[in-house]
Short mmCIF file of C-alpha atoms in Angstrom, two decimals:
data_model
loop_
_atom_site.label_atom_id
_atom_site.label_comp_id
_atom_site.label_asym_id
_atom_site.label_seq_id
_atom_site.Cartn_x
_atom_site.Cartn_y
_atom_site.Cartn_z
CA MET M 45 -26.52 -0.29 15.59
CA ARG M 46 -23.42 -0.34 13.38
CA ILE M 47 -20.93 -3.12 14.11
CA MET M 48 -17.44 -3.82 12.78
CA ILE M 49 -15.75 -7.22 12.54
CA SER M 50 -11.96 -7.29 12.48
CA ALA M 51 -11.39 -10.69 10.86
CA ASP M 52 -8.05 -12.47 11.21
CA MET M 53 -7.45 -16.01 9.98
CA GLU M 54 -5.08 -17.84 12.33
CA GLY M 55 -7.86 -18.24 14.89
CA ALA M 56 -10.49 -19.41 12.39
CA THR M 57 -12.21 -22.78 12.62
CA GLY M 58 -9.83 -25.66 11.87
CA VAL M 59 -6.72 -23.58 11.17
CA THR M 60 -3.56 -25.05 12.74
CA TRP M 61 -0.67 -24.69 10.31
CA THR M 62 1.23 -22.29 8.07
CA GLY M 63 -0.21 -23.77 4.88
CA ASP M 64 -3.74 -23.14 6.14
CA VAL M 65 -3.27 -19.37 6.03
CA VAL M 66 -0.67 -18.64 3.32
CA PRO M 67 -2.43 -17.25 0.22
CA GLY M 68 -2.18 -19.43 -2.85
CA THR M 69 -1.77 -22.80 -1.17
CA GLU M 70 -4.25 -25.64 -1.57
CA GLN M 71 -4.99 -25.63 2.15
CA TRP M 72 -5.58 -21.86 2.12
CA GLN M 73 -8.24 -22.31 -0.55
CA ARG M 74 -9.94 -24.82 1.74
CA PHE M 75 -9.70 -22.77 4.91
CA ARG M 76 -10.74 -19.46 3.41
CA ARG M 77 -14.16 -21.11 3.01
CA LEU M 78 -14.23 -22.00 6.70
CA PHE M 79 -12.97 -18.51 7.53
CA THR M 80 -15.86 -17.04 5.54
CA GLY M 81 -18.18 -19.41 7.40
CA ASP M 82 -17.00 -18.06 10.76
CA VAL M 83 -17.64 -14.51 9.56
CA ASN M 84 -21.09 -15.35 8.22
CA ALA M 85 -22.02 -17.08 11.47
CA CYS M 86 -20.99 -13.95 13.35
CA VAL M 87 -22.93 -11.64 11.04
CA GLU M 88 -26.01 -13.84 11.43
CA GLY M 89 -25.83 -13.50 15.19
CA LEU M 90 -25.14 -9.78 15.18
CA VAL M 91 -28.14 -9.12 12.96
CA ALA M 92 -30.34 -11.34 15.14
CA GLY M 93 -29.19 -9.28 18.12
CA GLY M 94 -30.12 -5.95 16.53
CA ALA M 95 -27.22 -4.89 14.30
CA THR M 96 -28.44 -2.81 11.36
CA SER M 97 -25.06 -2.58 9.59
CA VAL M 98 -22.01 -4.86 9.71
CA LEU M 99 -18.64 -3.91 8.23
CA VAL M 100 -16.15 -6.78 7.90
CA ASN M 101 -12.53 -5.59 7.79
CA GLU M 102 -10.17 -8.25 6.44
CA ALA M 103 -7.16 -8.32 8.76
CA HIS M 104 -5.04 -11.27 7.62
CA SER M 105 -1.89 -11.14 5.48
CA SER M 106 -2.92 -10.03 1.95
CA GLN M 107 -6.28 -9.00 3.44
CA ARG M 108 -7.91 -10.64 0.42
CA ASN M 109 -8.92 -14.00 1.89
CA LEU M 110 -12.67 -13.90 2.48
CA LEU M 111 -14.97 -15.00 -0.32
CA LEU M 112 -17.10 -12.00 -1.24
CA GLU M 113 -19.40 -14.16 -3.36
CA ASP M 114 -20.27 -16.21 -0.27
CA LEU M 115 -20.51 -13.32 2.20
CA HIS M 116 -23.65 -12.89 4.30
CA PRO M 117 -25.92 -10.39 2.49
CA SER M 118 -26.23 -8.22 5.61
CA ALA M 119 -22.48 -7.47 5.62
CA ARG M 120 -20.15 -5.26 3.65
CA LEU M 121 -16.50 -6.24 3.08
CA LEU M 122 -13.47 -3.99 3.44
CA THR M 123 -10.77 -5.93 1.61
CA GLY M 124 -7.23 -5.12 0.55
CA ARG M 125 -4.07 -3.75 2.13
CA HIS M 126 -2.48 -0.38 2.93
CA LYS M 127 -5.26 0.80 5.22
CA PRO M 128 -4.18 3.55 7.64
CA LEU M 129 -5.45 1.66 10.70
CA SER M 130 -4.78 -1.78 9.23
CA MET M 131 -6.68 -4.45 11.22
CA MET M 132 -8.84 -1.75 12.79
CA GLN M 133 -9.71 0.34 9.76
CA GLY M 134 -13.25 1.59 10.31
CA ILE M 135 -13.06 1.85 14.10
CA ASP M 136 -13.18 5.64 13.72
CA SER M 137 -16.34 5.62 11.58
CA GLY M 138 -18.92 5.74 14.38
CA VAL M 139 -19.41 2.00 14.91
CA ASP M 140 -21.14 0.83 18.10
CA GLY M 141 -19.11 -2.30 18.71
CA VAL M 142 -16.29 -4.42 17.34
CA VAL M 143 -15.76 -8.17 17.05
CA PHE M 144 -12.29 -9.73 17.03
CA LEU M 145 -12.87 -12.83 14.93
CA GLY M 146 -10.22 -15.48 14.24
CA TYR M 147 -7.70 -13.87 16.58
CA HIS M 148 -4.64 -15.53 18.13
CA THR M 149 -2.22 -15.11 21.04
CA ALA M 150 0.84 -12.89 21.16
CA ALA M 151 4.39 -13.45 20.01
CA GLY M 152 6.26 -15.14 22.83
CA SER M 153 3.11 -16.80 24.20
CA PRO M 154 1.68 -20.32 23.79
CA GLY M 155 -1.09 -20.58 21.21
CA VAL M 156 -1.92 -21.80 17.72
CA LEU M 157 0.15 -19.78 15.21
CA ALA M 158 0.97 -17.25 17.96
CA HIS M 159 2.60 -14.06 16.70
CA THR M 160 2.24 -10.28 16.71
CA TYR M 161 2.10 -8.79 13.23
CA LEU M 162 5.32 -10.42 11.91
CA GLU M 163 4.99 -14.19 11.85
CA ASN M 164 8.36 -15.13 13.37
CA SER M 165 10.69 -12.14 13.76
CA ILE M 166 9.00 -10.34 16.65
CA THR M 167 9.44 -12.16 19.96
CA GLY M 168 7.35 -9.80 22.06
CA VAL M 169 5.39 -6.54 22.14
CA TRP M 170 4.58 -4.51 25.25
CA LEU M 171 1.90 -1.85 25.59
CA ASP M 172 2.50 0.41 28.58
CA GLY M 173 4.60 -2.34 30.13
CA VAL M 174 2.06 -5.15 29.57
CA HIS M 175 2.84 -8.03 27.21
CA ALA M 176 0.42 -7.40 24.34
CA SER M 177 -1.29 -9.50 21.70
CA GLU M 178 -2.80 -7.95 18.58
CA GLY M 179 -6.11 -8.15 20.43
CA ARG M 180 -4.84 -6.09 23.37
CA LEU M 181 -3.38 -3.47 21.03
CA ASN M 182 -6.57 -3.29 19.00
CA ALA M 183 -8.78 -3.15 22.10
CA ALA M 184 -6.82 -0.14 23.35
CA LEU M 185 -7.39 1.54 19.99
CA ALA M 186 -11.11 0.74 20.12
CA ALA M 187 -11.31 2.22 23.62
CA GLU M 188 -9.91 5.50 22.32
CA TYR M 189 -13.03 5.77 20.14
CA GLY M 190 -15.39 4.52 22.84
CA VAL M 191 -16.11 1.27 20.98
CA PRO M 192 -16.67 -1.86 23.10
CA VAL M 193 -15.21 -5.23 22.14
CA LEU M 194 -18.30 -7.44 21.84
CA LEU M 195 -16.92 -10.88 20.97
CA VAL M 196 -13.56 -12.61 20.57
CA THR M 197 -13.10 -15.93 18.74
CA GLY M 198 -9.95 -18.03 18.38
CA ASP M 199 -8.28 -20.84 20.30
CA ASP M 200 -8.81 -21.33 24.03
CA LEU M 201 -5.65 -19.40 24.96
CA THR M 202 -6.73 -16.45 22.82
CA CYS M 203 -10.01 -16.33 24.72
CA GLU M 204 -8.12 -16.52 28.02
CA ASP M 205 -5.94 -13.60 26.96
CA ALA M 206 -8.98 -11.59 25.81
CA ARG M 207 -10.67 -11.90 29.20
CA SER M 208 -8.04 -9.51 30.55
CA TYR M 209 -8.70 -6.72 28.01
CA ALA M 210 -12.34 -7.23 26.91
CA LEU M 211 -14.17 -7.46 30.21
CA ARG M 212 -17.73 -7.41 28.85
CA ALA M 213 -17.20 -9.50 25.73
CA GLN M 214 -18.42 -12.95 24.79
CA PHE M 215 -15.83 -15.60 23.88
CA VAL M 216 -15.88 -18.60 21.56
CA ALA M 217 -12.96 -21.05 21.53
CA VAL M 218 -13.24 -22.83 18.18
CA LYS M 219 -10.22 -25.00 19.03
CA GLU M 220 -8.10 -26.07 21.99
CA CYS M 221 -4.36 -25.41 21.62
CA VAL M 222 -2.06 -28.44 21.80
CA SER M 223 0.99 -26.72 20.29
CA ARG M 224 1.77 -23.87 17.94
CA TYR M 225 0.83 -26.14 15.03
CA ALA M 226 -1.76 -28.49 16.54
CA ALA M 227 -5.19 -28.13 18.12
CA VAL M 228 -8.33 -30.05 19.00
CA CYS M 229 -10.87 -28.46 16.64
CA LEU M 230 -14.64 -28.19 16.69
CA PRO M 231 -16.52 -29.23 13.53
CA PRO M 232 -17.59 -26.18 11.53
CA SER M 233 -21.29 -26.77 12.19
CA VAL M 234 -20.61 -26.62 15.94
CA SER M 235 -18.28 -23.61 15.90
CA PHE M 236 -20.58 -21.71 13.54
CA SER M 237 -23.53 -22.29 15.87
CA GLN M 238 -21.56 -21.18 18.92
CA ILE M 239 -20.33 -18.04 17.16
CA THR M 240 -23.87 -17.12 16.08
CA ASP M 241 -25.25 -17.57 19.60
CA ALA M 242 -22.40 -15.58 21.18
CA ALA M 243 -22.72 -12.76 18.65
CA THR M 244 -26.44 -12.44 19.37
CA GLU M 245 -25.76 -12.28 23.10
CA ALA M 246 -22.86 -9.85 22.59
CA MET M 247 -25.17 -7.24 21.07
CA ARG M 248 -26.52 -6.61 24.58
CA VAL M 249 -23.42 -4.51 25.37
CA ALA M 250 -23.19 -2.71 22.00
CA GLY M 251 -23.20 1.06 22.11
CA ARG M 252 -20.49 3.71 22.05
CA TYR M 253 -19.25 5.35 25.22
CA GLU M 254 -17.03 8.37 25.87
CA GLY M 255 -13.60 7.56 24.50
CA ASP M 256 -10.41 8.57 26.25
CA VAL M 257 -7.33 9.74 24.37
CA GLU M 258 -4.16 9.01 26.34
CA ALA M 259 -0.43 8.79 25.70
CA HIS M 260 0.96 5.27 25.27
CA ARG M 261 4.32 3.54 25.03
CA ILE M 262 5.02 0.51 22.85
CA GLU M 263 8.15 -1.61 22.99
CA VAL M 264 8.98 -4.28 20.40
CA GLU M 265 11.54 -7.07 20.75
CA PHE M 266 12.98 -8.82 17.69
CA ASP M 267 14.85 -12.09 17.25
CA ALA M 268 17.92 -10.37 15.76
CA THR M 269 19.84 -7.17 16.47
CA HIS M 270 19.80 -5.89 12.89
CA LEU M 271 15.99 -5.73 12.89
CA ALA M 272 16.04 -3.51 15.97
CA ASP M 273 18.74 -1.37 14.37
CA ALA M 274 16.60 -0.99 11.25
CA ALA M 275 13.50 -0.03 13.25
CA ALA M 276 15.46 2.51 15.30
CA VAL M 277 16.03 4.55 12.13
CA VAL M 278 12.35 5.56 12.31
CA PRO M 279 12.01 9.01 13.97
CA THR M 280 10.89 8.81 17.65
CA VAL M 281 11.94 5.12 17.84
CA THR M 282 14.93 4.35 20.05
CA LEU M 283 16.94 1.28 20.98
CA VAL M 284 16.26 0.17 24.54
CA GLY M 285 18.25 -3.06 24.23
CA PRO M 286 20.25 -4.98 21.60
CA ARG M 287 17.06 -6.46 20.08
CA ARG M 288 14.44 -4.11 21.53
CA VAL M 289 13.06 -0.73 20.49
CA GLY M 290 10.53 1.58 22.07
CA PHE M 291 8.55 4.70 21.26
CA ASP M 292 5.99 6.99 22.85
CA ALA M 293 2.88 8.45 21.20
CA GLU M 294 0.27 10.97 22.27
CA SER M 295 -2.63 8.66 21.38
CA MET M 296 -3.26 5.01 20.61
CA THR M 297 -4.09 5.95 17.04
CA GLU M 298 -0.65 7.48 16.59
CA ALA M 299 0.96 4.59 18.49
CA MET M 300 -0.57 2.02 16.13
CA LYS M 301 0.44 3.99 13.05
CA ALA M 302 4.01 4.12 14.37
CA PHE M 303 3.89 0.42 15.21
CA LYS M 304 2.81 -0.31 11.63
CA VAL M 305 5.84 1.64 10.33
CA VAL M 306 8.19 -0.18 12.71
CA THR M 307 6.98 -3.61 11.60
CA HIS M 308 7.17 -2.70 7.91
CA VAL M 309 10.73 -1.39 8.24
CA ALA M 310 11.81 -4.45 10.22
CA ALA M 311 10.17 -6.80 7.70
CA GLY M 312 12.14 -5.10 4.93
CA ALA M 313 15.39 -5.86 6.76
CA ILE M 314 14.79 -9.63 6.92
CA GLU M 315 17.30 -11.52 4.75
CA GLY M 316 16.29 -15.02 3.70
CA ILE M 317 16.40 -17.94 6.12
CA TYR M 318 18.77 -16.09 8.46
CA GLY M 319 16.13 -13.49 9.19
#
């Protein structure tokens, strides 16, 4: 059984604030250790449940946050940026299940550090008409390859969101959202234990199934008109409103690649504090 972990940081144990997840800050140095602890707890449970190989794909910001020297010896680490499938690199490699670890809610939704790809310039993303978090987008991509989502960890609202797209998964809420920058957090020893237990249980539903390639539509809304104008320069992307663009793709793989281009182009059009 080969399992992949897509590891984001905003939903990691104890994380509540920008400084906790921005590379180079003092708080980031502290929380990358807790982030690594969440991952190790998950690997421990997956192996106990029968996983023979675990690939951890770093999915946050620089994608160089986890401490390799402290990584569980049963895991391998995919670290660094510019991966074709970004947060989901490796989903097409024949894995039998995927874990969404340290995930968060969508832009435009309540939740600790809620956003979708861009931290504060995207106000909403829709997949086939449904308001979509990164988790929902990534679950649709996993489904294309017949890979079940086994476990989702993050705040309580992230787990609530995941129950609508990962019907057979286990869920661990490592914190309870109070606001975008505040949460009631579990001590690491408690969250680590819960993650390990859930990961072990989650292995019961591991195993690939017949994937289904379908056409999809993604729409993205920005907080400023010039970002939508910039994104609409990308071929196949059209303006559907003053701050909203949309595009169609023949598969979720192609949709996510196009979405990656759209977010990169929009990010390049942001000008200082005015956005």
